[in-house]
Short mmCIF file of C-alpha atoms in Angstrom, two decimals:
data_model
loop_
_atom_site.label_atom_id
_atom_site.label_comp_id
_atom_site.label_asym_id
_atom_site.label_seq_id
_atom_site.Cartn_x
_atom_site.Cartn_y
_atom_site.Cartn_z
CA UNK A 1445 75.48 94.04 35.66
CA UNK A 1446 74.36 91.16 37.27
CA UNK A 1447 73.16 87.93 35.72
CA UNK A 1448 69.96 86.94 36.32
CA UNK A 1449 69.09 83.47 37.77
CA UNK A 1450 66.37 82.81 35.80
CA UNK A 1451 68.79 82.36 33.00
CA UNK A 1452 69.44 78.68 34.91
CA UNK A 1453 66.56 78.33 36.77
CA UNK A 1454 64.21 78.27 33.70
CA UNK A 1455 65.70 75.64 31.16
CA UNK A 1456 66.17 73.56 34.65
CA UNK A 1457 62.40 73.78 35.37
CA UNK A 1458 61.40 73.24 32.01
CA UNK A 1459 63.13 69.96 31.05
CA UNK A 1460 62.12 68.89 34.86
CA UNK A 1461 58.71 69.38 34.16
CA UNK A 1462 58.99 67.93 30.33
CA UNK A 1463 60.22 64.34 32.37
CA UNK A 1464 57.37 64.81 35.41
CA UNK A 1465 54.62 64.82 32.39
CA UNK A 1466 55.94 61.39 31.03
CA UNK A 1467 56.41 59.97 35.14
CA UNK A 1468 53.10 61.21 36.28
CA UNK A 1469 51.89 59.28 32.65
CA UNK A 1470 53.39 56.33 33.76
CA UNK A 1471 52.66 56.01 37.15
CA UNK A 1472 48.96 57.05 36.87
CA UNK A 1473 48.66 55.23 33.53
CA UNK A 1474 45.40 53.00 34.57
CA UNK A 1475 43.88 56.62 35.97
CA UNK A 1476 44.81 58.39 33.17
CA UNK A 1477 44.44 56.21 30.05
CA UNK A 1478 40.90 54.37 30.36
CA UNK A 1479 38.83 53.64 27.49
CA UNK A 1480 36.78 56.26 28.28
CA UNK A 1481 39.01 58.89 28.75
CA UNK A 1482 42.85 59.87 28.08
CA UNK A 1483 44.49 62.79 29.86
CA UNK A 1484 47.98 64.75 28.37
CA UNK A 1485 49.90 65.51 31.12
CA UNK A 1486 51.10 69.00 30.04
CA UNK A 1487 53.36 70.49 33.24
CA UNK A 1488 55.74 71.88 30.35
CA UNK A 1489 53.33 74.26 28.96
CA UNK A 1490 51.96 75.54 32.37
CA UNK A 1491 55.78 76.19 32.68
CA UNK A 1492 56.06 78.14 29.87
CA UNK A 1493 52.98 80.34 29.97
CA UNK A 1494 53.99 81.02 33.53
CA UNK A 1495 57.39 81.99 32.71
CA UNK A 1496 56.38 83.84 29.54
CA UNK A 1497 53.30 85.37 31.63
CA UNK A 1498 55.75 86.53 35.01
CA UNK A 1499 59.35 86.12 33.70
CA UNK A 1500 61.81 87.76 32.13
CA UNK A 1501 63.85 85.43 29.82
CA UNK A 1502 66.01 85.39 27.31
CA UNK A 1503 66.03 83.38 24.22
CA UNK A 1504 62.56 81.78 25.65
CA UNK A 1505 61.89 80.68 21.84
CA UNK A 1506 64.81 78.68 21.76
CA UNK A 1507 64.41 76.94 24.75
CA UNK A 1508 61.13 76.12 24.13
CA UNK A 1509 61.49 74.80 20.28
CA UNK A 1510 64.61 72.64 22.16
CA UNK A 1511 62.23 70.98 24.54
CA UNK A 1512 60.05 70.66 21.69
CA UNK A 1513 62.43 68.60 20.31
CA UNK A 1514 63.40 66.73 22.99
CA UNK A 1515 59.80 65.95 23.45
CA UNK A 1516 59.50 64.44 20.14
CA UNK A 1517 62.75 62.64 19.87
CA UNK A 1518 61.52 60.78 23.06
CA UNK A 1519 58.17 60.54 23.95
CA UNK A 1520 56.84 60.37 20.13
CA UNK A 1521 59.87 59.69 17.98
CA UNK A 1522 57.97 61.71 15.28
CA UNK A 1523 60.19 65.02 14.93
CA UNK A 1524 57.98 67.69 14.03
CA UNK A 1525 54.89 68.04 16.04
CA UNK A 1526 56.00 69.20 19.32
CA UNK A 1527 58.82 71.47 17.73
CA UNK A 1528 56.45 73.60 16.25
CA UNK A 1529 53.32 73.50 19.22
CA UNK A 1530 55.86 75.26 21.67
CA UNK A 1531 57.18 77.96 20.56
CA UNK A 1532 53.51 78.33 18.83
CA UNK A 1533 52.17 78.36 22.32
CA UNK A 1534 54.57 81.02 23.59
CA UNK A 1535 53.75 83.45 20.54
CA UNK A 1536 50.08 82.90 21.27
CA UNK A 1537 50.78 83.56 25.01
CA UNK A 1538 52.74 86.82 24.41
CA UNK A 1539 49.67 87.45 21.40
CA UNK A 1540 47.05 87.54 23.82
CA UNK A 1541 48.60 88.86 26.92
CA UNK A 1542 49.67 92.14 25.46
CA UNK A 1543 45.96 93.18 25.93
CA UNK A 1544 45.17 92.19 29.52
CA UNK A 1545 46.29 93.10 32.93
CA UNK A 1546 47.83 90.21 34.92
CA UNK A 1547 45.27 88.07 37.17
CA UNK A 1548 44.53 84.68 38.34
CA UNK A 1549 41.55 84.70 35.61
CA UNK A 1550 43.25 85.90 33.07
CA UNK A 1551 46.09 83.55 32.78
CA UNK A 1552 43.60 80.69 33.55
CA UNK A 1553 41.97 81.61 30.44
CA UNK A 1554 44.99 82.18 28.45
CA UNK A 1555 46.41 78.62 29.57
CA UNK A 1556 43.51 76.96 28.92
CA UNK A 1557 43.32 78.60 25.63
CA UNK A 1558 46.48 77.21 24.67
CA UNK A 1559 46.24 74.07 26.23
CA UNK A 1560 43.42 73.67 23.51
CA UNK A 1561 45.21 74.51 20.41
CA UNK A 1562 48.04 72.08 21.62
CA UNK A 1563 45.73 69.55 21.77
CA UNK A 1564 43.90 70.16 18.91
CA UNK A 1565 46.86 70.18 16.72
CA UNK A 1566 48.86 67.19 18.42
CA UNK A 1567 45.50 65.10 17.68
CA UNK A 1568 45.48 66.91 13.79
CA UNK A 1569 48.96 65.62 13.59
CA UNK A 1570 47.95 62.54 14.56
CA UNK A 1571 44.96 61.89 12.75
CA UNK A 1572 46.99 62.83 9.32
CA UNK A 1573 49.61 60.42 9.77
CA UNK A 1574 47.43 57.19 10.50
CA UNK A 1575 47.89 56.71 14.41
CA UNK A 1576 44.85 57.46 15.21
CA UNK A 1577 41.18 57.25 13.86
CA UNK A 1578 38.96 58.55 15.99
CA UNK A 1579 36.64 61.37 15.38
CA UNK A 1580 36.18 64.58 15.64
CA UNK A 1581 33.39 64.68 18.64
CA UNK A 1582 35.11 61.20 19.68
CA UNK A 1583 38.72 63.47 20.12
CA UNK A 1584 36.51 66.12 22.52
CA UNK A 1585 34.60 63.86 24.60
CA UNK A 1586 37.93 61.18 24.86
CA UNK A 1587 40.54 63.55 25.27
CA UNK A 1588 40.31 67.04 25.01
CA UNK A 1589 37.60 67.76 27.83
CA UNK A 1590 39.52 65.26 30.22
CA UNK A 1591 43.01 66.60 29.19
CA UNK A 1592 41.44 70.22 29.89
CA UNK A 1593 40.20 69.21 33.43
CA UNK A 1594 42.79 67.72 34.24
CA UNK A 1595 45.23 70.38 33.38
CA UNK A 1596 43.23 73.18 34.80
CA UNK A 1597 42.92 71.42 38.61
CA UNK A 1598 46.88 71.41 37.89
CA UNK A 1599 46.98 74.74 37.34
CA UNK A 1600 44.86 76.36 40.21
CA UNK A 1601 47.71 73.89 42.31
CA UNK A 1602 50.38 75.33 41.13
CA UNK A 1603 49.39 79.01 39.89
CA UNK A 1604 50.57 80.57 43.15
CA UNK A 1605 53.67 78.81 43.84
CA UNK A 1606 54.59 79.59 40.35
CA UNK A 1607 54.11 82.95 40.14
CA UNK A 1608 55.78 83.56 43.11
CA UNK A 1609 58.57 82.13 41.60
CA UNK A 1610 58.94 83.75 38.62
CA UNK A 1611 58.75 87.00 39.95
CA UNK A 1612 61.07 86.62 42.74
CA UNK A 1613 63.97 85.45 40.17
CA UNK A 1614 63.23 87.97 37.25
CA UNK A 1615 63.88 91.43 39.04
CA UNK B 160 56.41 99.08 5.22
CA UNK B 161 53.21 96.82 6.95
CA UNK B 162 53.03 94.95 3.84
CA UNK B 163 56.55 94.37 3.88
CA UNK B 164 56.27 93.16 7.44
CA UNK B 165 52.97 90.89 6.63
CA UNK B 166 55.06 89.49 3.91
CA UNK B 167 57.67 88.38 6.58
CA UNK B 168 56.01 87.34 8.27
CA UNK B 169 53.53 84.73 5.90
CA UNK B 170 57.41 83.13 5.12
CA UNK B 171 58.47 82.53 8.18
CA UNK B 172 55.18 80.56 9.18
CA UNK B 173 55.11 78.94 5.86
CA UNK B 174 58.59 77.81 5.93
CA UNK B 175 57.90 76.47 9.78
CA UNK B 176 55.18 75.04 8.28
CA UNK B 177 56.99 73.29 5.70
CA UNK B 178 60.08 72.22 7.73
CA UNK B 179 57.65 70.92 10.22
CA UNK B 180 56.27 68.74 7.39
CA UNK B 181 58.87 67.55 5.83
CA UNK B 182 60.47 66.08 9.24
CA UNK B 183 57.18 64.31 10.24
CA UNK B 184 56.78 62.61 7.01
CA UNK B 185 60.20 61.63 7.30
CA UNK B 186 60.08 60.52 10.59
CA UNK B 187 57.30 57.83 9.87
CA UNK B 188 58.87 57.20 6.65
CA UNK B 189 62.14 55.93 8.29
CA UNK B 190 60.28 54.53 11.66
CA UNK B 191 59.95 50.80 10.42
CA UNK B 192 63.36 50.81 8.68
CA UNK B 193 65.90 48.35 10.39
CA UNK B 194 68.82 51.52 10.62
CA UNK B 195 66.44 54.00 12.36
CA UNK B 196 67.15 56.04 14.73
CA UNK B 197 70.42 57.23 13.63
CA UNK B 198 73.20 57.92 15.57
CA UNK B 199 72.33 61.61 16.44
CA UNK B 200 68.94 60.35 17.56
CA UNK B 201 70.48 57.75 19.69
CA UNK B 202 72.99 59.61 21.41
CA UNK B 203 69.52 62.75 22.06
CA UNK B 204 67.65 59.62 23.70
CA UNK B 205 70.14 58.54 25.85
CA UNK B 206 70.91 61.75 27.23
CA UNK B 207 67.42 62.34 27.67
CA UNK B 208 66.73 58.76 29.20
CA UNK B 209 69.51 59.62 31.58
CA UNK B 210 67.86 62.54 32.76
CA UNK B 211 64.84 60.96 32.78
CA UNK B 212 65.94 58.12 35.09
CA UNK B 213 66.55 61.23 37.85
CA UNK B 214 63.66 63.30 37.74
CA UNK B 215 61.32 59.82 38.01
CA UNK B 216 62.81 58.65 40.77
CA UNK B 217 61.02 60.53 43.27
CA UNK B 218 57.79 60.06 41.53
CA UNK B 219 58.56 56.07 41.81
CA UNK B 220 59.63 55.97 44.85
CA UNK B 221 56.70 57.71 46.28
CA UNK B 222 54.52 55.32 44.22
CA UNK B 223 56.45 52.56 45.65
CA UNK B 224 55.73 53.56 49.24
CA UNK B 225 52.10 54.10 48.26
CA UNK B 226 52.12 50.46 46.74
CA UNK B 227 53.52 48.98 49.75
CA UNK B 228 51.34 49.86 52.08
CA UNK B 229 48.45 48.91 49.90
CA UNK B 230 49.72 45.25 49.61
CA UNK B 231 50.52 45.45 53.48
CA UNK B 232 46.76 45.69 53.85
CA UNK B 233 46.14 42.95 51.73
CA UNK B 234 48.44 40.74 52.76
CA UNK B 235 46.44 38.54 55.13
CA UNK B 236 43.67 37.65 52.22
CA UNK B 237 45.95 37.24 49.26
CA UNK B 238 48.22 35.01 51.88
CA UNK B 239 45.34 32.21 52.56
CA UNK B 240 44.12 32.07 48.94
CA UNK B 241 47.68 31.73 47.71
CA UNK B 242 48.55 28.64 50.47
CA UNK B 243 46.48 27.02 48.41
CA UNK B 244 47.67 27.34 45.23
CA UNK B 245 51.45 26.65 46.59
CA UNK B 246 50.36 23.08 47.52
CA UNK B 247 49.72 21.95 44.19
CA UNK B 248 52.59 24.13 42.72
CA UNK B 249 54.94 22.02 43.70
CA UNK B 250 53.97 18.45 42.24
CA UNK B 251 53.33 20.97 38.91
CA UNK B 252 56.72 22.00 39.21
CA UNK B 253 58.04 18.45 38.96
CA UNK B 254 56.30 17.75 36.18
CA UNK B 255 57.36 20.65 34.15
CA UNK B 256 61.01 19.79 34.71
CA UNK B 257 60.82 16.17 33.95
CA UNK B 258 58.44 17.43 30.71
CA UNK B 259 61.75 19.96 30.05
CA UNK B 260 64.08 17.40 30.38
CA UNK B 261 62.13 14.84 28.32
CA UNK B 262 61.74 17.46 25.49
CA UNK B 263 64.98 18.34 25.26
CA UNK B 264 65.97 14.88 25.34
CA UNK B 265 63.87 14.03 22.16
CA UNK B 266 65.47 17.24 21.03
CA UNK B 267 68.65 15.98 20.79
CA UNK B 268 67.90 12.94 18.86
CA UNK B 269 66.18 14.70 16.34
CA UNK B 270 69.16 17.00 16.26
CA UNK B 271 66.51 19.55 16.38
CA UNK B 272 68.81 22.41 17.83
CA UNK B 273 66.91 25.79 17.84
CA UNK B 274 62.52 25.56 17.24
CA UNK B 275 60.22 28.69 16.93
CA UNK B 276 59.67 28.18 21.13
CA UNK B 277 63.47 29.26 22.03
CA UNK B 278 64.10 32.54 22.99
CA UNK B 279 66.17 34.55 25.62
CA UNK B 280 64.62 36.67 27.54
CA UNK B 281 65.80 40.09 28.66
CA UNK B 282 64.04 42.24 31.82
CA UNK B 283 63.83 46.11 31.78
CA UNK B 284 61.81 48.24 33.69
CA UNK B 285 59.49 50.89 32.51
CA UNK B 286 60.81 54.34 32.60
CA UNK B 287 58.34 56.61 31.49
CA UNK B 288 55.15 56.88 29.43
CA UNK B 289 53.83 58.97 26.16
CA UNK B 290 51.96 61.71 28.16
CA UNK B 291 50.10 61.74 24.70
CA UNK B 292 46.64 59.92 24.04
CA UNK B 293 47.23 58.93 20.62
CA UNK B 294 50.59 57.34 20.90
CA UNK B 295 50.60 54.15 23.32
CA UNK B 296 54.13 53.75 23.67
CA UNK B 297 56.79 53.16 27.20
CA UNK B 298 60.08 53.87 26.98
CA UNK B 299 62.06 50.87 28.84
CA UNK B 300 65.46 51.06 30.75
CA UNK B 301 67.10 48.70 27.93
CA UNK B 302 69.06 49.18 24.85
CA UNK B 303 71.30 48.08 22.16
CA UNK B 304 74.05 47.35 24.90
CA UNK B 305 71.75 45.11 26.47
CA UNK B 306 71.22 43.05 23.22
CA UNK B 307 67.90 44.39 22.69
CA UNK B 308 66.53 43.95 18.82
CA UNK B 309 63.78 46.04 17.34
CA UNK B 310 60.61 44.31 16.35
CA UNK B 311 61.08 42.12 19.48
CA UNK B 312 58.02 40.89 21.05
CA UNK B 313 57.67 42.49 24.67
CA UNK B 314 56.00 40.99 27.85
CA UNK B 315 54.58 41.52 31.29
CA UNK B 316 54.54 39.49 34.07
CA UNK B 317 50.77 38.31 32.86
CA UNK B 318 51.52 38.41 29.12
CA UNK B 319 52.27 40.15 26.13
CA UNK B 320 52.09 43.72 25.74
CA UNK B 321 53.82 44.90 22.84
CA UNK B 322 56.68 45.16 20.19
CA UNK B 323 60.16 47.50 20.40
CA UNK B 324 59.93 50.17 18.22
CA UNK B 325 62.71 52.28 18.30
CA UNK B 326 66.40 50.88 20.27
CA UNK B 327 68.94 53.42 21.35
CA UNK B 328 72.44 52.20 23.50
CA UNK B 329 70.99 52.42 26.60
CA UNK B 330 66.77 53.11 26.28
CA UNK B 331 64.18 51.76 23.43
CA UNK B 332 61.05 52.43 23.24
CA UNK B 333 57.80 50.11 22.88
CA UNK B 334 54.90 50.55 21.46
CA UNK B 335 51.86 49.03 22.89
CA UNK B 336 49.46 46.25 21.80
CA UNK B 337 46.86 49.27 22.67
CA UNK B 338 47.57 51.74 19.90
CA UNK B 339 45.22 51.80 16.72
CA UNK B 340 48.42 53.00 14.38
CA UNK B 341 47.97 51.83 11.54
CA UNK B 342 50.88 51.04 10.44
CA UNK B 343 52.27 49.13 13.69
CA UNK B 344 53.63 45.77 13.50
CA UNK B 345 51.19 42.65 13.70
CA UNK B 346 51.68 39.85 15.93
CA UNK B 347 50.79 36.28 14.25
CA UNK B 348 49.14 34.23 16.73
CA UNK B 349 47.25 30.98 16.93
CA UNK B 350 44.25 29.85 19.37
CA UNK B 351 44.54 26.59 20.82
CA UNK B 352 41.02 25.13 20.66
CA UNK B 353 39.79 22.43 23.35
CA UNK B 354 39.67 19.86 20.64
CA UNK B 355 43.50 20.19 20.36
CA UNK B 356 43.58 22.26 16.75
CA UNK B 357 44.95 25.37 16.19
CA UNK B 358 43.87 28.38 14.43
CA UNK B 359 46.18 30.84 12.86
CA UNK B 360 46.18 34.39 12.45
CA UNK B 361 47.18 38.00 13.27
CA UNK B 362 46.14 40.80 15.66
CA UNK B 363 45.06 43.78 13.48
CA UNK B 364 44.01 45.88 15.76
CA UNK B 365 42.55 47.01 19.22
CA UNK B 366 38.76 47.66 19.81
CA UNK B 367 38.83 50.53 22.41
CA UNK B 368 35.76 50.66 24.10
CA UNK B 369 35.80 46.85 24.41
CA UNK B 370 39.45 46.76 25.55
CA UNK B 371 39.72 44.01 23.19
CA UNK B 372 42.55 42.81 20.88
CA UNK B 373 40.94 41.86 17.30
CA UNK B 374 42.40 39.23 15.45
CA UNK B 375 41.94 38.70 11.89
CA UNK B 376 43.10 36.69 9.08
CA UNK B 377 41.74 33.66 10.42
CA UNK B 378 42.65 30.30 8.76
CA UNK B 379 39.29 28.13 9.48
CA UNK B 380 36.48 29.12 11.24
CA UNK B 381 35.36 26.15 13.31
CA UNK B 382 35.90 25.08 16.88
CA UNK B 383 36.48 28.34 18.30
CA UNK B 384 35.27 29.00 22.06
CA UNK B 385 35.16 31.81 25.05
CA UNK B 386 37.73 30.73 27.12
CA UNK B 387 40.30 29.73 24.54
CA UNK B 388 43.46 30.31 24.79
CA UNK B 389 45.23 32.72 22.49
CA UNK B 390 49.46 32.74 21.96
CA UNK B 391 51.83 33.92 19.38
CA UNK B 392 52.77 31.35 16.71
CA UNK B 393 56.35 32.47 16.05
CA UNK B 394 55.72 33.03 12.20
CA UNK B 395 56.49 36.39 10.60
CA UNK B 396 60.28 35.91 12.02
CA UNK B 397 60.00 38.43 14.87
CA UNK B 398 58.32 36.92 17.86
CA UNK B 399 58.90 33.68 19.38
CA UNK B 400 56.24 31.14 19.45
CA UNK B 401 54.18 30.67 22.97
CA UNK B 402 54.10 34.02 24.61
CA UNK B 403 50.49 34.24 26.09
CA UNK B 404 48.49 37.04 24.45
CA UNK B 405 44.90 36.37 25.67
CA UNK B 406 41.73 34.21 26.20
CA UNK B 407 39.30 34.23 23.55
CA UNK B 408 36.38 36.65 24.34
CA UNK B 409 34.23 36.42 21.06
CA UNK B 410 33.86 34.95 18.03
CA UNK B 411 32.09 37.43 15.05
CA UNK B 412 31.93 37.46 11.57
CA UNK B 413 33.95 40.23 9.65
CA UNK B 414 32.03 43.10 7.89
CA UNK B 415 31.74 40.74 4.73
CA UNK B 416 30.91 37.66 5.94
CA UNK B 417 33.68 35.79 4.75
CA UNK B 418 36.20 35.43 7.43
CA UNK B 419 35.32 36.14 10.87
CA UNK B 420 36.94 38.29 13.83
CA UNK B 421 38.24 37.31 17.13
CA UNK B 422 38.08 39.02 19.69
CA UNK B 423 40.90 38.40 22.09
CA UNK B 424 40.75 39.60 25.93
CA UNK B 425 44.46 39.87 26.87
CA UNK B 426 45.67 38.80 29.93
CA UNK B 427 48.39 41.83 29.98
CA UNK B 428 47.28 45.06 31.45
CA UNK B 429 48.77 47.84 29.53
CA UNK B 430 48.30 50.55 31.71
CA UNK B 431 49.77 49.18 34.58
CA UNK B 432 53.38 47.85 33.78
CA UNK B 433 56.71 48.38 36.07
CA UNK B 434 58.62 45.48 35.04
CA UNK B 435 58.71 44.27 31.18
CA UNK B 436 60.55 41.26 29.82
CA UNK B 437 62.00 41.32 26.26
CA UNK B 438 61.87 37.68 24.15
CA UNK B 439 64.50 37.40 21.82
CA UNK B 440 64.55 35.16 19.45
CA UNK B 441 67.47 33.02 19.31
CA UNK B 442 67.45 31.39 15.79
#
């Protein structure tokens, strides 16, 4: 039986893109953190609902609550958030796309389904240990529309290349 | 048998839930503590600051490039305003070394070894950002190794920016004069008034729509103006005193009318750092 290469190729990508989201957050820091608006780069979890959406891989839960963790140990140094959002995200992927066929639209809608419960639960997390205190309506007019602009103009980018990819390396 | 499986399911998320809990309120509960991270932490960070370093470097370099040829187009305007700054540099420069000498000459016969304005200083550069909007923090290329200390006060080129949170061997990370946690670290600082007093107090927080530092705590309310300038004052133990924090932007009353609220423009720009230096204090 042969081994697939995904079994490499996906941890690889996935830590790759986990580092791009903090470079591309450092690099376009005065773009992407105004007063007015603050974008989360979130490469990682295109990534994942890609792979989870096109791929076949094994032990994609583990992987994922790994990154999670290496997300949190350093970008956040608050263990617990990220750890959980991940692997939440993939369940919620694999939840909704039991009942669709696969198309551009429907994994558009899927990601950007998921890219707003990540959000909205980083920013719960947040709000419930003190480091931040802005509101409700403040959270979706600072963050959460820009983040899901910003994320979605990423993913019409990168949905072709991507799934490409993944289906290439998973026969 | 469904129930069986609902059951199963409820436990597993609750006990996620739980575990996911109890590490968060640990984490914050040992963040401020001198020990934290431990070792295990460390030794994740490094790793991951390693691999950090080589999936960045393309993104700097092409940032790099893209900043070069930027200043190349600038370079004939910035050169002829900055002749004529050099000119007067120089008889400034003079000054500040006899001033140096002279100071550390009255130093000595007070036997005054080590004052609140002594510190070493320690450059990193930036390696990579929070992509999150709620924590303001920059993860810089020096550690423990390098003699790095947390609660040290961190600077730009144009001022300071923030305080070291977190210190592993080889990365620490720093979290910026920008967040509204409430439970970072406060800065004491002084403004320097024309009339030669000073003012004391701390930064408590950071107005975002303003981009403004607000400092609070004030000692005594008179003499401030716009334009003053703003620095640390060393006390507290973990800053040295005379880093440059800001100019003075306004002067308000608090919310009871009993003390009243600077606002302080800073001079750093926190979105836009490469190159950070590290005071530490010597004493």
């Amino acid at each position: 039986m042969r081994i697939s290469r995904m079994r490499y190729f996906f941890p690889l990508g996935l830590f790759i893109a986990l580092f791009l989201d903090g470079a591309l957050s450092q690099v376009f820091a005065g773009a992407m953190f105004t007063p007015t608006l603050a974008i989360e780069s979130r490469l990682v979890l295109l990534w994942i609902v890609m792979a989870v959406c096109f791929g076949k891989i094994d032990h994609i839960i583990l992987w994922t609550v790994f990154a999670g963790l290496v997300f949190d140990l350093y970008y956040t140094g608050i263990i617990g958030a990220f750890v959980v959002i991940m692997p939440l995200i993939v369940y919620l992927t694999k939840l909704m796309y039991r009942f669709f066929t696969p198309s551009f639209i429907v994994v558009l809608l899927i990601y950007l389904i998921d890219i707003t419960v990540a959000t909205v639960v980083f920013y719960w997390i947040n709000l419930l240990i003190g480091f931040t205190n802005v509101s409700m309506a403040g959270f979706i007019g600072l963050s959460l529309g820009s983040t899901l602009a910003y994320n979605l103009a990423v993913f019409v980018l990168l949905y072709f290349p991507l799934q490409r990819f993944f289906e290439s390396f998973s026969r | 048998m469904q129930r069986f499986f609902f059951n199963k399911r409820l436990i597993i998320v609750l006990v996620v839930l739980i575990i996911s809990f109890v590490l968060i309120a640990f984490s914050i509960t040992v963040r401020n503590n001198k020990e934290t991270p431990p070792l295990v932490q460390q030794v994740g960070n490094d790793a991951s600051g390693i691999v950090d370093r080589v999936v960045a470097y393309p993104v700097n370099g092409i940032k790099g490039a893209l900043g070069s040829f930027s200043d190349l187009m600038n370079t004939y305007s910035e050169n002829q305003r900055l002749k004529g700054q050099v000119d007067g540099l120089a008889a400034e420069k003079v000054t500040n070394q006899n001033l140096e000498k002279e100071n550390k000459k009255l130093k000595e016969q007070l036997k005054l070894n080590k004052t609140l304005t002594d510190y070493e200083t320690i450059s990193a550069s930036v390696l990579t950002r929070s992509p999150s909007a709620w924590q303001n923090q920059v993860v810089i290329s020096k550690g423990s190794l390098a003699g790095i200390k947390k609660n040290a006060a961190v600077m730009s080129k144009k001022g300071l920016v923030g305080r070291v949170t977190e210190v592993n061997k080889t990365n620490s990370k720093v979290e910026l004069l920008s967040t509204t946690n409430d439970s970072a670290n406060r800065f004491a600082t002084q403004v320097m008034t024309k009339d030669d007093k000073v003012v004391n107090g701390l930064i408590t927080g950071y107005n975002e729509n303003s981009n403004y530092l607000v400092m609070g705590q004030i000692t005594v309310k008179t003499g401030m103006e716009k334009g003053d300038k703003v620095i640390t004052s060393g006390l507290g133990g973990n800053s040295p005193k005379g880093l440059y924090v800001g100019t003075v932007a306004k002067v308000e009353e608090d919310d009871y009318g009993l003390a009243s609220k600077v606002y302080v423009k800073p001079a750093a720009d926190f979105t836009d750092l490469d190159v950070v230096t590290v005071a530490k204090r010597v004493d």
